[in-house]
mmCIF file of C-alpha atoms in Angstrom:
data_model
loop_
_atom_site.group_PDB
_atom_site.id
_atom_site.type_symbol
_atom_site.label_atom_id
_atom_site.label_comp_id
_atom_site.label_asym_id
_atom_site.label_seq_id
_atom_site.Cartn_x
_atom_site.Cartn_y
_atom_site.Cartn_z
ATOM 1 C CA MET A 27 43.438 65.594 31.256
ATOM 2 C CA GLU A 28 47.065 66.711 31.031
ATOM 3 C CA ASN A 29 46.404 70.441 30.633
ATOM 4 C CA GLU A 30 43.333 71.663 32.481
ATOM 5 C CA ASN A 31 43.496 75.064 30.715
ATOM 6 C CA LEU A 32 43.573 73.621 27.208
ATOM 7 C CA ALA A 33 40.790 74.861 24.918
ATOM 8 C CA LEU A 34 39.042 72.073 22.999
ATOM 9 C CA PHE A 35 36.797 72.406 19.971
ATOM 10 C CA LYS A 36 34.400 70.282 17.944
ATOM 11 C CA TYR A 37 33.899 70.830 14.209
ATOM 12 C CA CYS A 38 30.317 70.269 13.015
ATOM 13 C CA PRO A 39 28.451 70.462 9.697
ATOM 14 C CA GLU A 40 25.431 72.727 9.490
ATOM 15 C CA SER A 41 23.198 69.635 9.320
ATOM 16 C CA ASN A 42 23.899 69.117 13.045
ATOM 17 C CA ILE A 43 22.281 72.420 14.083
ATOM 18 C CA LYS A 44 18.964 70.761 14.919
ATOM 19 C CA TYR A 45 20.457 67.894 16.959
ATOM 20 C CA ILE A 46 22.872 70.060 18.914
ATOM 21 C CA PHE A 47 20.986 73.312 19.461
ATOM 22 C CA LYS A 48 17.317 72.413 19.076
ATOM 23 C CA ASP A 49 17.378 68.928 20.585
ATOM 24 C CA LYS A 50 20.304 69.721 22.917
ATOM 25 C CA THR A 51 22.116 66.446 22.290
ATOM 26 C CA LEU A 52 25.753 65.515 21.737
ATOM 27 C CA ARG A 53 26.660 62.332 19.912
ATOM 28 C CA PHE A 54 29.250 59.770 20.968
ATOM 29 C CA THR A 55 30.100 57.876 17.776
ATOM 30 C CA GLN A 56 30.919 54.171 17.787
ATOM 31 C CA PRO A 57 34.106 53.242 15.857
ATOM 32 C CA SER A 58 32.248 51.507 13.011
ATOM 33 C CA GLN A 59 30.557 54.828 12.166
ATOM 34 C CA LEU A 60 33.710 56.991 12.088
ATOM 35 C CA ASN A 61 34.960 58.360 8.777
ATOM 36 C CA ASP A 62 38.383 56.681 8.671
ATOM 37 C CA PRO A 63 38.065 52.996 7.558
ATOM 38 C CA LEU A 64 41.285 52.225 9.463
ATOM 39 C CA GLU A 65 39.932 53.724 12.675
ATOM 40 C CA LEU A 66 40.435 51.369 15.634
ATOM 41 C CA ARG A 67 41.627 48.644 13.295
ATOM 42 C CA PRO A 68 45.288 48.259 14.251
ATOM 43 C CA LEU A 69 47.552 45.750 12.573
ATOM 44 C CA LEU A 70 47.495 42.669 14.783
ATOM 45 C CA GLU A 71 50.872 41.108 15.513
ATOM 46 C CA PHE A 72 51.190 37.439 16.444
ATOM 47 C CA ASP A 73 54.005 35.127 17.421
ATOM 48 C CA LYS A 74 52.537 32.343 15.285
ATOM 49 C CA ALA A 75 53.041 32.019 11.527
ATOM 50 C CA CYS A 76 49.581 30.547 10.908
ATOM 51 C CA LYS A 77 47.701 33.781 11.583
ATOM 52 C CA ASN A 78 46.111 33.913 8.104
ATOM 53 C CA ASN A 79 45.088 30.264 7.822
ATOM 54 C CA SER A 80 41.342 29.704 7.912
ATOM 55 C CA TYR A 81 39.757 26.423 8.969
ATOM 56 C CA GLU A 82 37.033 24.043 7.828
ATOM 57 C CA ILE A 83 35.172 21.539 10.002
ATOM 58 C CA ASN A 84 32.863 19.197 8.076
ATOM 59 C CA GLY A 85 32.160 21.889 5.517
ATOM 60 C CA ILE A 86 31.788 24.664 8.106
ATOM 61 C CA LYS A 87 34.306 27.475 7.580
ATOM 62 C CA MET A 88 35.864 29.080 10.654
ATOM 63 C CA PRO A 89 37.948 32.268 10.693
ATOM 64 C CA SER A 90 41.710 32.533 10.796
ATOM 65 C CA MET A 91 43.501 33.521 13.990
ATOM 66 C CA ASN A 92 43.831 37.036 12.595
ATOM 67 C CA LYS A 93 40.120 37.383 11.862
ATOM 68 C CA TRP A 94 39.147 35.802 15.179
ATOM 69 C CA TYR A 95 41.028 38.365 17.214
ATOM 70 C CA GLN A 96 39.692 41.139 14.986
ATOM 71 C CA LEU A 97 36.246 39.823 15.875
ATOM 72 C CA ILE A 98 36.946 39.533 19.604
ATOM 73 C CA LEU A 99 38.849 42.804 19.984
ATOM 74 C CA VAL A 100 37.349 45.137 17.408
ATOM 75 C CA GLU A 101 33.763 44.005 16.939
ATOM 76 C CA GLN A 102 33.075 42.389 20.289
ATOM 77 C CA VAL A 103 34.738 44.911 22.589
ATOM 78 C CA VAL A 104 35.940 48.135 20.982
ATOM 79 C CA ASN A 105 32.602 48.674 19.256
ATOM 80 C CA ARG A 106 30.985 48.801 22.672
ATOM 81 C CA TYR A 107 32.235 52.369 23.101
ATOM 82 C CA GLY A 108 31.175 55.744 21.811
ATOM 83 C CA ILE A 109 33.795 58.385 21.059
ATOM 84 C CA LEU A 110 33.544 62.168 21.323
ATOM 85 C CA SER A 111 36.294 63.527 19.072
ATOM 86 C CA LEU A 112 37.660 66.993 19.819
ATOM 87 C CA THR A 113 40.646 69.078 18.772
ATOM 88 C CA SER A 114 42.869 71.816 20.134
ATOM 89 C CA ASN A 115 43.148 73.373 16.631
ATOM 90 C CA CYS A 116 40.264 75.612 15.534
ATOM 91 C CA LYS A 117 42.148 77.040 12.538
ATOM 92 C CA SER A 118 42.720 73.916 10.464
ATOM 93 C CA ILE A 119 41.609 74.510 6.896
ATOM 94 C CA ASN A 120 41.560 70.745 6.355
ATOM 95 C CA MET A 121 39.158 70.165 9.239
ATOM 96 C CA TRP A 122 36.995 73.146 8.289
ATOM 97 C CA ASN A 123 36.758 71.629 4.812
ATOM 98 C CA TYR A 124 36.063 68.076 5.920
ATOM 99 C CA TYR A 125 34.252 68.138 9.253
ATOM 100 C CA ALA A 126 32.414 71.456 8.815
ATOM 101 C CA ASN A 127 31.214 70.808 5.265
ATOM 102 C CA GLY A 128 33.483 73.158 3.370
ATOM 103 C CA HIS A 129 33.326 76.007 5.949
ATOM 104 C CA LYS A 130 29.495 76.000 5.880
ATOM 105 C CA GLY A 131 29.324 74.527 9.386
ATOM 106 C CA PHE A 132 30.492 75.702 12.793
ATOM 107 C CA ILE A 133 32.733 74.933 15.751
ATOM 108 C CA ILE A 134 31.760 74.467 19.380
ATOM 109 C CA LYS A 135 34.340 75.562 21.934
ATOM 110 C CA PHE A 136 33.833 73.835 25.266
ATOM 111 C CA LYS A 137 34.666 75.176 28.683
ATOM 112 C CA ASN A 138 37.782 73.710 30.276
ATOM 113 C CA ASP A 139 35.887 71.544 32.764
ATOM 114 C CA PHE A 140 33.179 70.360 30.355
ATOM 115 C CA HIS A 141 34.278 66.718 30.637
ATOM 116 C CA MET A 142 33.293 66.699 34.327
ATOM 117 C CA ASN A 143 29.648 67.419 33.483
ATOM 118 C CA ASN A 144 27.356 64.612 34.640
ATOM 119 C CA PHE A 145 25.797 64.206 31.195
ATOM 120 C CA ILE A 146 29.175 64.005 29.458
ATOM 121 C CA ARG A 147 31.409 61.871 31.643
ATOM 122 C CA SER A 148 31.130 58.129 31.847
ATOM 123 C CA GLU A 149 29.564 56.422 34.817
ATOM 124 C CA ARG A 150 32.837 54.504 35.005
ATOM 125 C CA GLU A 151 35.514 56.721 36.466
ATOM 126 C CA GLU A 152 38.451 55.137 34.620
ATOM 127 C CA PHE A 153 37.447 56.718 31.303
ATOM 128 C CA LYS A 154 39.090 60.128 31.117
ATOM 129 C CA LEU A 155 39.550 62.764 28.441
ATOM 130 C CA LYS A 156 42.861 61.920 26.761
ATOM 131 C CA LYS A 157 45.067 63.111 23.930
ATOM 132 C CA VAL A 158 45.513 60.895 20.881
ATOM 133 C CA ASP A 159 49.026 59.550 20.354
ATOM 134 C CA TYR A 160 50.079 59.668 16.692
ATOM 135 C CA VAL A 161 52.329 56.785 15.676
ATOM 136 C CA SER A 162 54.191 55.708 12.546
ATOM 137 C CA LYS A 163 52.978 52.108 12.889
ATOM 138 C CA TYR A 164 49.530 51.363 14.256
ATOM 139 C CA THR A 165 49.929 47.866 15.711
ATOM 140 C CA LEU A 166 48.577 45.753 18.536
ATOM 141 C CA ASP A 167 50.858 42.996 19.835
ATOM 142 C CA ILE A 168 48.534 40.161 20.846
ATOM 143 C CA GLY A 169 51.233 38.408 22.867
ATOM 144 C CA LYS A 170 51.953 41.463 25.005
ATOM 145 C CA ILE A 171 48.377 42.317 25.926
ATOM 146 C CA SER A 172 47.053 38.820 26.660
ATOM 147 C CA ASN A 173 47.738 36.477 29.512
ATOM 148 C CA ASN A 174 48.732 32.834 29.128
ATOM 149 C CA ALA A 175 45.117 31.805 28.659
ATOM 150 C CA GLY A 176 44.666 34.201 25.746
ATOM 151 C CA TYR A 177 42.338 36.449 27.735
ATOM 152 C CA PHE A 178 42.146 40.246 27.457
ATOM 153 C CA THR A 179 40.752 42.828 29.794
ATOM 154 C CA GLU A 180 39.536 46.154 28.436
ATOM 155 C CA ASN A 181 42.298 48.126 30.108
ATOM 156 C CA ASP A 182 44.940 45.873 28.540
ATOM 157 C CA TYR A 183 44.459 47.366 25.127
ATOM 158 C CA ILE A 184 42.040 50.320 25.262
ATOM 159 C CA ASP A 185 44.881 52.848 25.138
ATOM 160 C CA ASP A 186 46.501 51.118 22.175
ATOM 161 C CA ALA A 187 43.253 50.755 20.254
ATOM 162 C CA VAL A 188 41.330 53.973 21.011
ATOM 163 C CA PHE A 189 43.971 56.590 21.730
ATOM 164 C CA LYS A 190 46.418 55.890 18.897
ATOM 165 C CA LYS A 191 46.206 56.899 15.246
ATOM 166 C CA ILE A 192 48.513 56.904 12.234
ATOM 167 C CA GLU A 193 50.673 60.043 12.194
ATOM 168 C CA ILE A 194 49.206 61.284 8.881
ATOM 169 C CA TRP A 195 46.313 62.542 11.044
ATOM 170 C CA SER A 196 48.564 64.436 13.460
ATOM 171 C CA TYR A 197 47.401 67.816 12.133
ATOM 172 C CA GLU A 198 44.032 67.110 13.766
ATOM 173 C CA CYS A 199 45.528 67.478 17.291
ATOM 174 C CA GLU A 200 42.776 65.192 18.525
ATOM 175 C CA TYR A 201 41.552 64.551 22.044
ATOM 176 C CA ARG A 202 39.020 61.856 22.831
ATOM 177 C CA LEU A 203 36.444 61.202 25.487
ATOM 178 C CA ILE A 204 34.918 57.723 25.467
ATOM 179 C CA LYS A 205 31.816 56.270 27.074
ATOM 180 C CA PRO A 206 30.671 52.642 27.179
ATOM 181 C CA LEU A 207 27.525 52.335 25.089
ATOM 182 C CA THR A 208 25.902 50.724 28.124
ATOM 183 C CA ASP A 209 25.776 54.269 29.550
ATOM 184 C CA PHE A 210 23.125 55.135 26.949
ATOM 185 C CA PRO A 211 19.481 54.150 27.560
ATOM 186 C CA ASN A 212 18.887 52.990 23.948
ATOM 187 C CA TYR A 213 21.774 50.499 23.919
ATOM 188 C CA GLN A 214 20.849 46.869 23.311
ATOM 189 C CA GLU A 215 23.229 43.952 23.754
ATOM 190 C CA PRO A 216 23.925 42.457 20.286
ATOM 191 C CA GLU A 217 22.745 38.912 19.640
ATOM 192 C CA ASN A 218 25.701 37.942 17.447
ATOM 193 C CA LEU A 219 29.452 38.235 17.835
ATOM 194 C CA ASP A 220 29.824 39.753 14.376
ATOM 195 C CA PHE A 221 27.771 42.950 14.402
ATOM 196 C CA ASN A 222 27.888 46.482 13.039
ATOM 197 C CA ASP A 223 25.978 48.833 15.311
ATOM 198 C CA SER A 224 24.613 51.825 13.369
ATOM 199 C CA ASN A 225 22.410 53.260 16.130
ATOM 200 C CA ILE A 226 22.776 56.874 17.241
ATOM 201 C CA TYR A 227 24.013 57.313 20.818
ATOM 202 C CA SER A 228 23.657 60.790 22.259
ATOM 203 C CA CYS A 229 23.777 62.355 25.697
ATOM 204 C CA GLU A 230 21.983 65.464 26.866
ATOM 205 C CA LEU A 231 23.916 68.654 26.081
ATOM 206 C CA ASP A 232 23.984 71.195 28.869
ATOM 207 C CA PHE A 233 24.571 74.595 27.221
ATOM 208 C CA LYS A 234 26.420 75.693 30.355
ATOM 209 C CA ILE A 235 29.476 73.688 29.213
ATOM 210 C CA ILE A 236 29.704 75.645 25.932
ATOM 211 C CA ASP A 237 32.126 78.556 25.962
ATOM 212 C CA SER A 238 31.511 79.880 22.445
ATOM 213 C CA ILE A 239 30.431 79.131 18.875
ATOM 214 C CA ILE A 240 32.499 79.885 15.769
ATOM 215 C CA PHE A 241 30.587 80.370 12.521
ATOM 216 C CA GLY A 242 32.236 79.012 9.366
ATOM 217 C CA SER A 243 33.350 81.520 6.747
ATOM 218 C CA LEU A 244 30.740 80.210 4.277
ATOM 219 C CA MET A 245 27.934 79.603 6.752
ATOM 220 C CA SER A 246 24.575 80.945 5.602
ATOM 221 C CA LYS A 247 22.923 83.783 7.478
ATOM 222 C CA GLU A 248 19.869 81.543 7.935
ATOM 223 C CA ASP A 249 21.936 78.912 9.777
ATOM 224 C CA LYS A 250 23.595 81.588 11.902
ATOM 225 C CA GLN A 251 20.165 82.831 12.915
ATOM 226 C CA LYS A 252 19.038 79.305 13.873
ATOM 227 C CA ILE A 253 21.976 78.922 16.255
ATOM 228 C CA TYR A 254 21.650 82.415 17.660
ATOM 229 C CA ASN A 255 17.951 81.870 18.433
ATOM 230 C CA GLU A 256 18.818 78.875 20.629
ATOM 231 C CA ILE A 257 21.824 80.303 22.510
ATOM 232 C CA LYS A 258 20.982 83.997 22.868
ATOM 233 C CA ASN A 259 19.782 83.573 26.451
ATOM 234 C CA TYR A 260 22.972 81.778 27.521
ATOM 235 C CA ASP A 261 26.407 83.136 28.331
ATOM 236 C CA ILE A 262 27.881 81.863 25.044
ATOM 237 C CA SER A 263 30.121 84.078 22.926
ATOM 238 C CA ILE A 264 29.939 84.106 19.123
ATOM 239 C CA PHE A 265 32.895 84.249 16.759
ATOM 240 C CA GLN A 266 33.233 84.445 12.988
ATOM 241 C CA ALA A 267 35.878 82.516 11.035
ATOM 242 C CA LEU A 268 37.494 84.506 8.213
ATOM 243 C CA LEU A 269 39.535 83.170 5.284
ATOM 244 C CA ILE A 270 42.632 85.250 4.539
ATOM 245 C CA LYS A 271 43.641 84.533 0.932
ATOM 246 C CA GLY A 272 47.139 85.928 1.298
ATOM 247 C CA ARG A 273 48.188 83.340 3.859
ATOM 248 C CA ILE A 274 49.660 79.919 3.111
ATOM 249 C CA SER A 275 47.985 76.949 4.767
ATOM 250 C CA ASN A 276 50.255 74.502 6.545
ATOM 251 C CA ASP A 277 48.498 72.751 9.412
ATOM 252 C CA ALA A 278 51.587 70.769 10.378
ATOM 253 C CA VAL A 279 53.435 73.850 11.618
ATOM 254 C CA GLY A 280 50.418 75.848 12.728
ATOM 255 C CA LEU A 281 50.150 78.338 9.839
ATOM 256 C CA SER A 282 46.634 78.929 8.599
ATOM 257 C CA PRO A 283 44.681 81.315 6.350
ATOM 258 C CA ILE A 284 41.894 81.270 8.950
ATOM 259 C CA GLU A 285 41.345 84.071 11.429
ATOM 260 C CA ILE A 286 38.772 84.018 14.250
ATOM 261 C CA VAL A 287 37.084 87.286 15.259
ATOM 262 C CA LYS A 288 34.546 87.903 18.005
ATOM 263 C CA ILE A 289 31.074 89.109 17.082
ATOM 264 C CA THR A 290 29.735 91.847 19.319
ATOM 265 C CA ASP A 291 26.836 92.905 17.079
ATOM 266 C CA PHE A 292 25.021 89.825 15.777
ATOM 267 C CA ASP A 293 22.285 91.816 14.026
ATOM 268 C CA ASN A 294 24.966 93.391 11.844
ATOM 269 C CA ILE A 295 27.164 90.380 11.079
ATOM 270 C CA LYS A 296 24.287 87.988 10.322
ATOM 271 C CA ASN A 297 23.452 89.889 7.150
ATOM 272 C CA TYR A 298 26.796 89.058 5.510
ATOM 273 C CA GLN A 299 26.437 86.160 3.057
ATOM 274 C CA PRO A 300 28.749 84.100 3.149
ATOM 275 C CA LYS A 301 34.418 49.938 5.791
ATOM 276 C CA ASN A 302 34.762 46.422 3.250
ATOM 277 C CA PHE A 303 38.139 46.200 1.539
ATOM 278 C CA VAL A 304 40.414 46.874 4.480
ATOM 279 C CA PHE A 305 42.836 44.128 5.426
ATOM 280 C CA ASP A 306 45.833 43.720 7.695
ATOM 281 C CA ASP A 307 47.682 41.815 4.981
ATOM 282 C CA PHE A 308 47.171 40.871 1.361
ATOM 283 C CA PRO A 309 44.078 38.680 1.802
ATOM 284 C CA PHE A 310 44.356 36.238 -1.069
ATOM 285 C CA ASP A 311 47.289 34.137 0.121
ATOM 286 C CA GLU A 312 45.086 32.405 2.668
ATOM 287 C CA LYS A 313 45.315 28.629 3.036
ATOM 288 C CA VAL A 314 42.324 26.560 4.132
ATOM 289 C CA ILE A 315 43.267 23.968 6.744
ATOM 290 C CA LYS A 316 40.773 21.136 7.330
ATOM 291 C CA ILE A 317 40.341 20.052 10.951
ATOM 292 C CA ASP A 318 37.998 17.610 12.698
ATOM 293 C CA THR A 319 36.776 19.571 15.710
ATOM 294 C CA ILE A 320 36.686 23.174 16.877
ATOM 295 C CA ASP A 321 39.126 22.515 19.697
ATOM 296 C CA LYS A 322 41.808 22.178 17.006
ATOM 297 C CA LEU A 323 41.481 25.888 16.194
ATOM 298 C CA PRO A 324 44.707 27.677 17.210
ATOM 299 C CA TYR A 325 42.752 30.325 19.114
ATOM 300 C CA TYR A 326 40.547 27.842 20.962
ATOM 301 C CA ASN A 327 40.832 28.084 24.745
ATOM 302 C CA GLU A 328 38.599 27.943 27.802
ATOM 303 C CA THR A 329 38.286 31.725 27.920
ATOM 304 C CA TYR A 330 36.550 31.980 24.543
ATOM 305 C CA LYS A 331 35.124 28.458 24.345
ATOM 306 C CA GLN A 332 31.489 29.573 24.603
ATOM 307 C CA GLN A 333 31.882 32.356 22.041
ATOM 308 C CA ILE A 334 33.694 30.107 19.555
ATOM 309 C CA GLU A 335 30.975 27.461 19.873
ATOM 310 C CA GLN A 336 28.323 30.167 19.414
ATOM 311 C CA LEU A 337 29.986 31.339 16.198
ATOM 312 C CA PHE A 338 30.404 27.755 14.927
ATOM 313 C CA ASN A 339 26.756 26.886 15.634
ATOM 314 C CA ALA A 340 25.545 30.000 13.833
ATOM 315 C CA LYS A 341 27.702 29.166 10.803
ATOM 316 C CA GLN A 342 26.482 25.554 10.883
ATOM 317 C CA ARG A 343 22.836 26.664 10.834
ATOM 318 C CA GLN A 344 23.574 28.943 7.885
ATOM 319 C CA TYR A 345 25.419 26.141 6.088
ATOM 320 C CA ASN A 346 22.553 23.681 6.601
ATOM 321 C CA LYS A 347 20.062 26.252 5.348
ATOM 322 C CA GLU A 348 22.087 26.846 2.193
ATOM 323 C CA MET A 349 22.344 23.097 1.580
ATOM 324 C CA GLU A 350 18.569 22.720 1.923
ATOM 325 C CA GLN A 351 17.940 25.554 -0.514
ATOM 326 C CA SER A 352 20.352 24.101 -3.083
ATOM 327 C CA ASN A 353 18.705 20.648 -2.789
ATOM 328 C CA PRO A 354 14.978 21.349 -2.359
ATOM 329 C CA LEU A 355 13.933 17.724 -3.176
ATOM 330 C CA SER A 356 16.352 15.982 -0.872
#
């Protein structure tokens, strides 16, 4: 990490109290389960004009070049990772509203070296805690990250795919720690290329890596008590977020109506009450090109030969099944 003394925080809704404090778990979320439908779905750039043409082989429809690389890069590879999203900004009214359920949730502040904890860090040393780069155009140039055979390695594009976001999210000041899902004991290799993994992947949370907890300004006293009961025997400080109505909120320049104060007397303070229509391009100008064999597909090569044949065979089985159902007497 660039700045070893940087404080990092995680916003959480109150519904996560049980998982985090009772079960002592911390979730790494796969991209398909993140809130932004554009997350890890960069615009793919090609040097060929036929990127949107789909293909048909004896009635079997095969994806366009664009959709094929979305499948190979996004579904087949990027969705093999879990992401722990953090921020350096604990006073964002937007994030308190969105990620902490309208100020009813809480924030975890981690210790500076938390990412070195054995439960947190990946078994693969190349995956480090890194800052997200906010860009005006979220693109992935296929020609630049592939070799002549059309093959990609994870490191060729992981920075471009995982650690870049559109600049409208820059107020989040996000940092990310990623882990391959193979690090988690409940991970199962998917049977199909096209999959949407909705499983929950969590690692054990060692309370020793927590520096402090910040209660939301609208958090109930009951939820505060639940957290306090679990952390009271640990060296974890407690803070209370306050909303100052006289301040103007402007996350972009760091102004905020939120103030954070430390709680030294919990018994006193606790009594206060408190992804399907996303496309790279306009999708309906697609032309269907009929071809004789799969090796005529523009993305066909030896590297992905087995995967392309697997996809084609699965589509052929589905096609034959549909034909049988439409002609039950034949």
